């Protein structure tokens, strides 16, 4: 009995003291997933994000003289934990970085009442690009629909008419994330006359995709486009190698371009491609700074500094840092709040000159956000696995904005209607 | 001393059969109810509502539903998650097809659909028992989740395949959707959970509950004393699935706000089953204790290091959390294999005879 009383007392005490203790500076939490089924892909990204902020703190003393309190809240990619983390951090945080399409969908409607920006670089709900409807959500520099458009352009080789009569398989995770590109690909199939065959991979079948690849063999598609994540990518790539599917016809989205997945097959994976809005630049000046200030100081957990995902993590934190900086410059103060950061993220201008200043030339294409465009639509490069690492395989590809914009408009309007009353940002033109 | 029953005389059958024959029990329940209805809502923060109060109540209700089937009627089920899904999707379809419908009515009606589905999958229980029945309910689990994924009408042909809760109001007060405040949602959940718990207590004490218990303890003997097994088992499936379905609708409408099909997959079924087992099969109180342990404790543990000012890495904390909760489950099951409810009963018994243990 005594132990129970003690336990109860300890519990009550910890509840009473639950008021969190925060370090100084701008609080930018990250809903990380270093545990769970997707940890292998999450860790390098989280390391990249953390290291960039650590580098800024060590080199410049933060942003505009204010240190960045970068903190992680572990979700294990579970939506339930994600919402717990969101609720835990939202009072002090200037931003929420949900890190999964499921968590994004969950917190998206809440941001309007909580007034806190969501930063979901390269993921989430593609119509979030429409800043007029989604005032608080940002998915720079490119959305999934951009990715679909860029991949199709690459397959077509610049001439969309050549797609006519082709058969394209979309191998996708059967999950909101995997279903994202379907509306835009369907519209393109109708427009350009190719046949789209979506093949879903259930969450339980990620590691054993023999049925799906049997179907692919039967269908004999001209190309396989993959919307995969976590264990699904390694499963698909090994299965493709096993069934001797020509690797140069196999293209993945940016989350399907993880070095570790391809190292498993090594030279057999040669020719596999992945569209990407980020590219590793081992010689970029920023990498030297990361090395001196973070890695050599023993603050980093990352081993391979040149992997695609690690450097993408750096770019993601750079986008956030630039948003903070833009807000600081505009409002003329260091300690900005969530509302001011929203303005900053809406007025990002990552020009080629700015990238040069940051020492990140070539790591991400230049882009610009605005009140009505929360994505920036930077475009991206096709990366190709050469047997050891990813190398650039194309010039900068740009998404077909004229094709995507009406769809974004339509789907965001649908969303707003389903969630009525939904506040619109009438300030945008 | 605190629990002395001396002097509490029962002079009629009615008082002997009352819900709380011992005055202290009623008093204790009163304190808990005042806490739940007045003290918590006045003191809780948004975080507490969203991560502790509301989810614990919803999970308790789901476990209560399962407990009626597994604990009282002895029919093992692994399909709870899917039945919760039926409730959630039914509620979603109802509020989108009939936007004028009162959301609380919609939630209570959605249980009817899951009860129907539950009875359908309960029919095999007339012939198969024990582990074999568990496998049959597992089939329901897989089939229904597959259906949620493939039947696009269920999620209104939404491109992402997920359901999103629209803003719903009762007389101008938002109760569901992003505009609703946590406190309103908590009160809706608390009302429904209190109501269904009260019904469940009386059902299990009454005629129906006794036929369930007889079926559970030995079905042949039950049949011999004139219990209709078919009726007993199917009513258990119906009542249980109704409660589980309502819990599912609350789960999505009053708490999550959005749901994708795989949310209702087998991990959810296991989670609810664990709550029921750790709380104690065949008990009502146990569901609440189990939910506090499995749903509430990890959240509380996560805040401990920060509250004490210790810097722990978030991923490490998560690992520690899993280890601590896991070992606590083992610890509680070792000291009392019949669950937390039995542990409480033991403590209460000791308190009653204290300070003179025989």
XYZ file of C-alpha atoms in Angstrom, chain A residues 19 31 51 53 56 94 105-106 192 222 224 234 247 254 281 356 425 427:
18
model
C 4.625 23.318 -16.843
C 7.842 16.226 -34.637
C 22.554 20.054 -37.404
C 20.137 24.859 -36.540
C 23.562 28.559 -36.919
C 6.375 29.535 -33.589
C -4.167 16.268 -42.301
C -5.003 16.083 -38.617
C -2.155 13.250 -72.963
C 6.637 1.488 -70.187
C 6.910 2.388 -63.145
C 13.580 -1.165 -50.148
C 15.872 -0.114 -63.608
C 11.757 12.279 -53.575
C 26.680 19.035 -52.690
C 25.297 31.686 -52.832
C -7.342 35.030 -46.590
C -5.894 39.890 -48.453
